[in-house]
Short mmCIF file of C-alpha atoms in Angstrom, two decimals:
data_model
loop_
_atom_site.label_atom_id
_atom_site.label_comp_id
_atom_site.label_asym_id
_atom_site.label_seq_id
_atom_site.Cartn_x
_atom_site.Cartn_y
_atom_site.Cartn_z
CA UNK J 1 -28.39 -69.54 -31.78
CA UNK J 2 -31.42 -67.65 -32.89
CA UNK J 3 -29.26 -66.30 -35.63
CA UNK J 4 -28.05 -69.54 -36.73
CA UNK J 5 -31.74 -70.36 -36.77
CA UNK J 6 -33.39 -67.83 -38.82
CA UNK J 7 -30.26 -68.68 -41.43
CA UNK J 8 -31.10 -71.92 -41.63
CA UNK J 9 -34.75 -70.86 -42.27
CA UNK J 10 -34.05 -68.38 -45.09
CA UNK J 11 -32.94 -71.28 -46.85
CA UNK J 12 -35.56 -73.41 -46.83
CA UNK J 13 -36.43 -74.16 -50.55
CA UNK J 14 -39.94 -72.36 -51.60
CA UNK J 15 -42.87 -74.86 -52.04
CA UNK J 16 -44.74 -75.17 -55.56
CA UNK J 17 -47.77 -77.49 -56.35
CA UNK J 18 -48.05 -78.46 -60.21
CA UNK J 19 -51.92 -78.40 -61.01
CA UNK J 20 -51.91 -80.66 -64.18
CA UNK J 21 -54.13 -83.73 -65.59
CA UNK J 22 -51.36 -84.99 -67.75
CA UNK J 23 -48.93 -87.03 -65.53
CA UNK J 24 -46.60 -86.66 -68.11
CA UNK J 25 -46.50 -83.16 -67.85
CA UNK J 26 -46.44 -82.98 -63.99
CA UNK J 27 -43.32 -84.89 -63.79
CA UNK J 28 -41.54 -83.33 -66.48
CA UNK J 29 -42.07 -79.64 -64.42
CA UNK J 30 -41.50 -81.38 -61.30
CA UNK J 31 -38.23 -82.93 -62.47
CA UNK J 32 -36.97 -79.18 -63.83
CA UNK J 33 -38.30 -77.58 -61.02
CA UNK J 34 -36.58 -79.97 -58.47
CA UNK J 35 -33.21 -79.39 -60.42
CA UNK J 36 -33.34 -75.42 -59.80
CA UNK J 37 -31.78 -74.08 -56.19
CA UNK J 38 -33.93 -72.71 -53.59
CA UNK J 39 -37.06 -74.32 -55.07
CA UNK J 40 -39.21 -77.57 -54.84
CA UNK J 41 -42.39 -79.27 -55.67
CA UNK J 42 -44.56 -79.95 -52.31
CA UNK J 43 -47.12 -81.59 -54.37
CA UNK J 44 -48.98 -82.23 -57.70
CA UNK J 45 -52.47 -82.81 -58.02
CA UNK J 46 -54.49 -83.39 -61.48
CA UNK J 47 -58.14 -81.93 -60.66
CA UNK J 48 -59.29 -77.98 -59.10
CA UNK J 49 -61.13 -80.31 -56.32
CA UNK J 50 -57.52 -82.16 -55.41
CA UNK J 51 -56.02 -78.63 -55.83
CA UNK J 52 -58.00 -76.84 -53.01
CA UNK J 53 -57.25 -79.81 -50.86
CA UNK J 54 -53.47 -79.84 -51.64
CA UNK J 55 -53.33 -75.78 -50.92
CA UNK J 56 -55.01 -75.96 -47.72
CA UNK J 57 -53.13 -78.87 -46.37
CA UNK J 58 -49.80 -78.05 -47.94
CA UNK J 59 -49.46 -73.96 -48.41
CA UNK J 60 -47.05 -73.83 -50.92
CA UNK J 61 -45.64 -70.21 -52.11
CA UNK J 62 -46.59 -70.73 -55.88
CA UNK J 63 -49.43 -72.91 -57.53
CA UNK J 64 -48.45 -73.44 -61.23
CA UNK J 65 -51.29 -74.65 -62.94
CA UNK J 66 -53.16 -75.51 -66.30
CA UNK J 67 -56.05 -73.82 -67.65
CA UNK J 68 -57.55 -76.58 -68.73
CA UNK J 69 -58.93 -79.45 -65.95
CA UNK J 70 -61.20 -82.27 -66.35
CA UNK J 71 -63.37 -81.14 -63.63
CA UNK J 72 -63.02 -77.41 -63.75
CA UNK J 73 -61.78 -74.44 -66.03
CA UNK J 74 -58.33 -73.11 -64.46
CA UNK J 75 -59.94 -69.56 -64.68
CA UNK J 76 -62.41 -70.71 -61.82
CA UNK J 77 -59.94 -72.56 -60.20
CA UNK J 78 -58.13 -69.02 -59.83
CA UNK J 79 -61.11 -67.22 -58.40
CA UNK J 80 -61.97 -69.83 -55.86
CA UNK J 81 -58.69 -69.59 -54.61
CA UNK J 82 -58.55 -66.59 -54.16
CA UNK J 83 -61.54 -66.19 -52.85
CA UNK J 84 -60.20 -68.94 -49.46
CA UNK J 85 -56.03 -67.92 -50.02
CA UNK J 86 -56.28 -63.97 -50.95
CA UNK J 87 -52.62 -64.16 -51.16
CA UNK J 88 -51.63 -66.95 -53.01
CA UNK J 89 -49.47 -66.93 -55.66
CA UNK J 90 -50.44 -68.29 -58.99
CA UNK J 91 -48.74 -68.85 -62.37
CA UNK J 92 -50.54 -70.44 -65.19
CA UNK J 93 -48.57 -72.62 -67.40
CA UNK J 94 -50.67 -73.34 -70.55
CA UNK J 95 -50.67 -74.81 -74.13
CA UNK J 96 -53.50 -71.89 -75.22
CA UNK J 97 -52.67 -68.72 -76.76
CA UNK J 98 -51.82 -65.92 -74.28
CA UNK J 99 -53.74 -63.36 -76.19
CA UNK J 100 -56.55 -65.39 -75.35
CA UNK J 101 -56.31 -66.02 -71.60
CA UNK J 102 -53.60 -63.88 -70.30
CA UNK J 103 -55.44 -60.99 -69.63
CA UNK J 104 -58.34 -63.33 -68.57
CA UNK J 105 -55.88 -64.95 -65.94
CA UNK J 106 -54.63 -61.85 -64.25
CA UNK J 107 -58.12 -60.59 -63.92
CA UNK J 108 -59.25 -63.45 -62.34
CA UNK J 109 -56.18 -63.18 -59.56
CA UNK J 110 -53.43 -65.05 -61.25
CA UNK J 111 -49.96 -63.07 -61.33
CA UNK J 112 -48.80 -64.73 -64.76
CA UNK J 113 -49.09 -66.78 -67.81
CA UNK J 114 -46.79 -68.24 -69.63
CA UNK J 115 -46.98 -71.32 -72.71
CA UNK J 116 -45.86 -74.10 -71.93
CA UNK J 117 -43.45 -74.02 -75.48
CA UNK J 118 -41.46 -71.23 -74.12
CA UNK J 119 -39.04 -73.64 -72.63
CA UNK J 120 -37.93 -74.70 -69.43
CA UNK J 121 -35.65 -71.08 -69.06
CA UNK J 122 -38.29 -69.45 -69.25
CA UNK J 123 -40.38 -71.22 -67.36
CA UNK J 124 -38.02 -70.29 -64.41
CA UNK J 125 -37.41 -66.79 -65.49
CA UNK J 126 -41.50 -66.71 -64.77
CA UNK J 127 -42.07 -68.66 -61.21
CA UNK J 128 -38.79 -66.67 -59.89
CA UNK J 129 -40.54 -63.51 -61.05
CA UNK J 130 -43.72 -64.83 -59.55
CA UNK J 131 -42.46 -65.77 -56.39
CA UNK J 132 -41.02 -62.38 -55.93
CA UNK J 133 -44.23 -60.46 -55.81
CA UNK J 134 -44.31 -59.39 -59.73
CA UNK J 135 -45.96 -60.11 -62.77
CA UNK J 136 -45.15 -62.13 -65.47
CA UNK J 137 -46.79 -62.29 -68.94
CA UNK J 138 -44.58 -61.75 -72.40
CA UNK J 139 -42.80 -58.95 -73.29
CA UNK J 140 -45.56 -58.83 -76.29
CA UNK J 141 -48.38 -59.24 -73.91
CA UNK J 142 -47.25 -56.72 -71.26
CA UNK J 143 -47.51 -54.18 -73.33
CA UNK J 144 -50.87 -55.20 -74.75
CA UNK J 145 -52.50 -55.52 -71.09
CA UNK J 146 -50.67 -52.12 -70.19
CA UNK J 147 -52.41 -50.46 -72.98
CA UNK J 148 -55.60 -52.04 -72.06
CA UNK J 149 -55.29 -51.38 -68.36
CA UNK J 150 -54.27 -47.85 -68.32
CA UNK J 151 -57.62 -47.48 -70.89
CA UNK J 152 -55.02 -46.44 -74.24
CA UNK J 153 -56.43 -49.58 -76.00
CA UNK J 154 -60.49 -50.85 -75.48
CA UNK J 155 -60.42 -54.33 -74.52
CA UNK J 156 -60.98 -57.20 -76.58
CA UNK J 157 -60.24 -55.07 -79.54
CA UNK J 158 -58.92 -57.90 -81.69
CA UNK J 159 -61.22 -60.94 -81.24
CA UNK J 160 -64.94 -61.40 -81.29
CA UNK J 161 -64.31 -63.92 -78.57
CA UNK J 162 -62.39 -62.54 -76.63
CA UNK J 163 -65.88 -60.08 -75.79
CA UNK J 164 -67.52 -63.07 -73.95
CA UNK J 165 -67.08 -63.32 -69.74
CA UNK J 166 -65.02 -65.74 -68.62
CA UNK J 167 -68.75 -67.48 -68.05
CA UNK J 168 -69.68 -66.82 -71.53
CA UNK J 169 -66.36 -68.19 -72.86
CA UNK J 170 -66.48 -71.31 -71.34
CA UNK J 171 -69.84 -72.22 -72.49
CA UNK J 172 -68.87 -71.43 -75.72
CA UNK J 173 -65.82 -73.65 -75.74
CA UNK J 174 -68.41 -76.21 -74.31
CA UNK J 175 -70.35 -75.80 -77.01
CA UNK J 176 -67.35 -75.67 -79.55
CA UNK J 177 -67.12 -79.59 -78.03
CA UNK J 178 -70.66 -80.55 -78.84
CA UNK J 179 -72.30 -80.54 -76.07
CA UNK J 180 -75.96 -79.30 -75.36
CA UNK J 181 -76.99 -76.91 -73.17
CA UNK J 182 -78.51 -79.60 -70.34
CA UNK J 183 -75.06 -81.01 -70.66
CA UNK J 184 -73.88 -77.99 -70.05
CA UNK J 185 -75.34 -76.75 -67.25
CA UNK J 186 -74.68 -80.24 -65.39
CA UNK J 187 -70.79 -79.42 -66.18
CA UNK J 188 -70.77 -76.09 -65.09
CA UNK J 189 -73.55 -76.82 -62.20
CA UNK J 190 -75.58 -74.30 -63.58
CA UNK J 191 -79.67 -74.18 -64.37
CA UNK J 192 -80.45 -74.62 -67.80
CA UNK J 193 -82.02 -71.66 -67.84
CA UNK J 194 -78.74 -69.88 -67.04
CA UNK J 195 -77.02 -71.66 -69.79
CA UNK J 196 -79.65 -70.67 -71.77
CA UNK J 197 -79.05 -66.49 -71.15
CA UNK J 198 -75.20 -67.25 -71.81
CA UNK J 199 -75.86 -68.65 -74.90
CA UNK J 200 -77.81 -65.46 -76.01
CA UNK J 201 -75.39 -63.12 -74.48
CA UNK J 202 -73.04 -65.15 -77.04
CA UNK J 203 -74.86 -64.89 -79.89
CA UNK J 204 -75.81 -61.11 -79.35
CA UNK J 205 -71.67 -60.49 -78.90
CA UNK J 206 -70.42 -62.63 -81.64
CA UNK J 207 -73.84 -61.30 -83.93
CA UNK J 208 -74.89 -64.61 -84.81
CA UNK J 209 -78.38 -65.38 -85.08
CA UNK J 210 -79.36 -68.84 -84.94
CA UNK J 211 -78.54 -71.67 -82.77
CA UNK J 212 -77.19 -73.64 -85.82
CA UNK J 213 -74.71 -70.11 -86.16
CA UNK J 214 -73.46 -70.49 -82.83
CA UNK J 215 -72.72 -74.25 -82.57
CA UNK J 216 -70.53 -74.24 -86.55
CA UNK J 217 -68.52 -70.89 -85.05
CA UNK J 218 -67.85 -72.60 -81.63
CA UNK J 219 -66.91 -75.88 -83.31
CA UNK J 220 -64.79 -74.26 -85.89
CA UNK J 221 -62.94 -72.17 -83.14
CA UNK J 222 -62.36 -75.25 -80.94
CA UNK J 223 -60.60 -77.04 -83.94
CA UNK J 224 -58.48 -74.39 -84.68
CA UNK J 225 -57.44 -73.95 -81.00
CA UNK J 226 -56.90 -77.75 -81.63
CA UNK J 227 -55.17 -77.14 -84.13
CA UNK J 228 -52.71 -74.84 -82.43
CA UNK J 229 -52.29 -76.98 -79.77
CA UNK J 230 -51.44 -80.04 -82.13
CA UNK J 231 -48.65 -78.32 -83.98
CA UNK J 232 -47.21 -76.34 -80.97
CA UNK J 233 -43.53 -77.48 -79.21
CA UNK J 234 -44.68 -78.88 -75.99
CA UNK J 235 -41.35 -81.06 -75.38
CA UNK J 236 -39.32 -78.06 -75.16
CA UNK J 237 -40.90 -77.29 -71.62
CA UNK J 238 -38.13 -80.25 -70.08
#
């Protein structure tokens, strides 16, 4: 009987929340996900707040979540749950370039990253790997953030940007948006003097000057990642 038990248990599907503000998006991955054997979607919430709740209450084996959240960047997401579920899994499913957060997201305590115009194959290839304990990134990026991890390449080598914190970055891409550094700070829930010291930090890495040269290079780097985003494949995820 116990036997017949602990078979029965092995199958049990593994769980997966979907961390997404796009409804569309949520059901789309919740519809392939459903489809594939041995897994299934115990959840899907749209903000990091909803998220924390949903992981407590639910413990699934895999969060697969966007880096981008109305109420929080995913990168923070990551480290506060991992600061309350050490060993949670995490896979980041995102329309930015990899070479831009990748590395970013498995410092942070994510175990992959993958776009979300790879394609539903993929996408599976990535939470099966995931779910087993390994890492996924592409075949490209692995052997970037090998390079940079076993100290053959110095990090951030390629973009000015990609110099910032993962503090520093998202002011800048805050203040790629427009906004001003009370605004900010109430975003982030920072002082506005911290804001203030990220700001210069930015300026100092990206060697801009003026205030005026670090609001045009923010807002011209946000369009662009617009841009990219615009003209990318995101259907092919279902």
């Amino acid at each position: 009987m116990t036997a017949k038990r602990n078979s029965r248990a092995s199958r049990s599907p593994q769980k997966i929340l979907i961390v997404d503000d796009h409804p569309m998006m949520r059901e789309g991955l919740a519809q392939l996900i459903s489809n594939e054997p041995g897994l299934a979607v115990c959840g899907q919430s749209e903000t990091a707040f909803q998220a924390m709740d949903a992981i407590a209450a639910l413990k699934p084996d895999l969060v697969l979540l966007d880096i981008t959240l109305p109420d929080k960047s995913g990168l923070e997401l990551i480290k506060d749950i991992k600061a309350m579920h050490a060993d949670q899994a995490m896979l980041v499913i995102s329309m930015h370039d990899e070479e831009l957060y990748a590395e970013r997201v498995l410092r942070a305590g994510g175990r992959g990253y993958i776009m979300k115009q790879e394609g539903g194959k993929k996408l599976m290839q990535a939470i099966r790997q995931v779910l087993s304990g390994q890492i996924y990134v592409s075949e490209k990026m692995s052997a970037t953030i090998l390079e940079i991890f076993s100290g053959r390449r110095s990090e951030h080598h390629d973009s000015p940007v990609a110099q910032l914190t993962d503090r520093e970055f998202e002011v800048f891409q805050l203040v790629g948006t427009g906004k001003g550094t009370r605004e900010i700070a109430e975003h982030l829930h920072l002082s506005v003097k911290t804001v203030e010291v990220h700001r210069a930090n930015i300026k100092q890495k990206l060697k801009l000057k003026t205030a005026p040269e670090l609001i045009r290079f923010a807002v011209r780097w946000v369009e662009g990642q617009d841009m990219d985003i615009r003209v990318s494949t995101m259907p092919t995820v279902f």
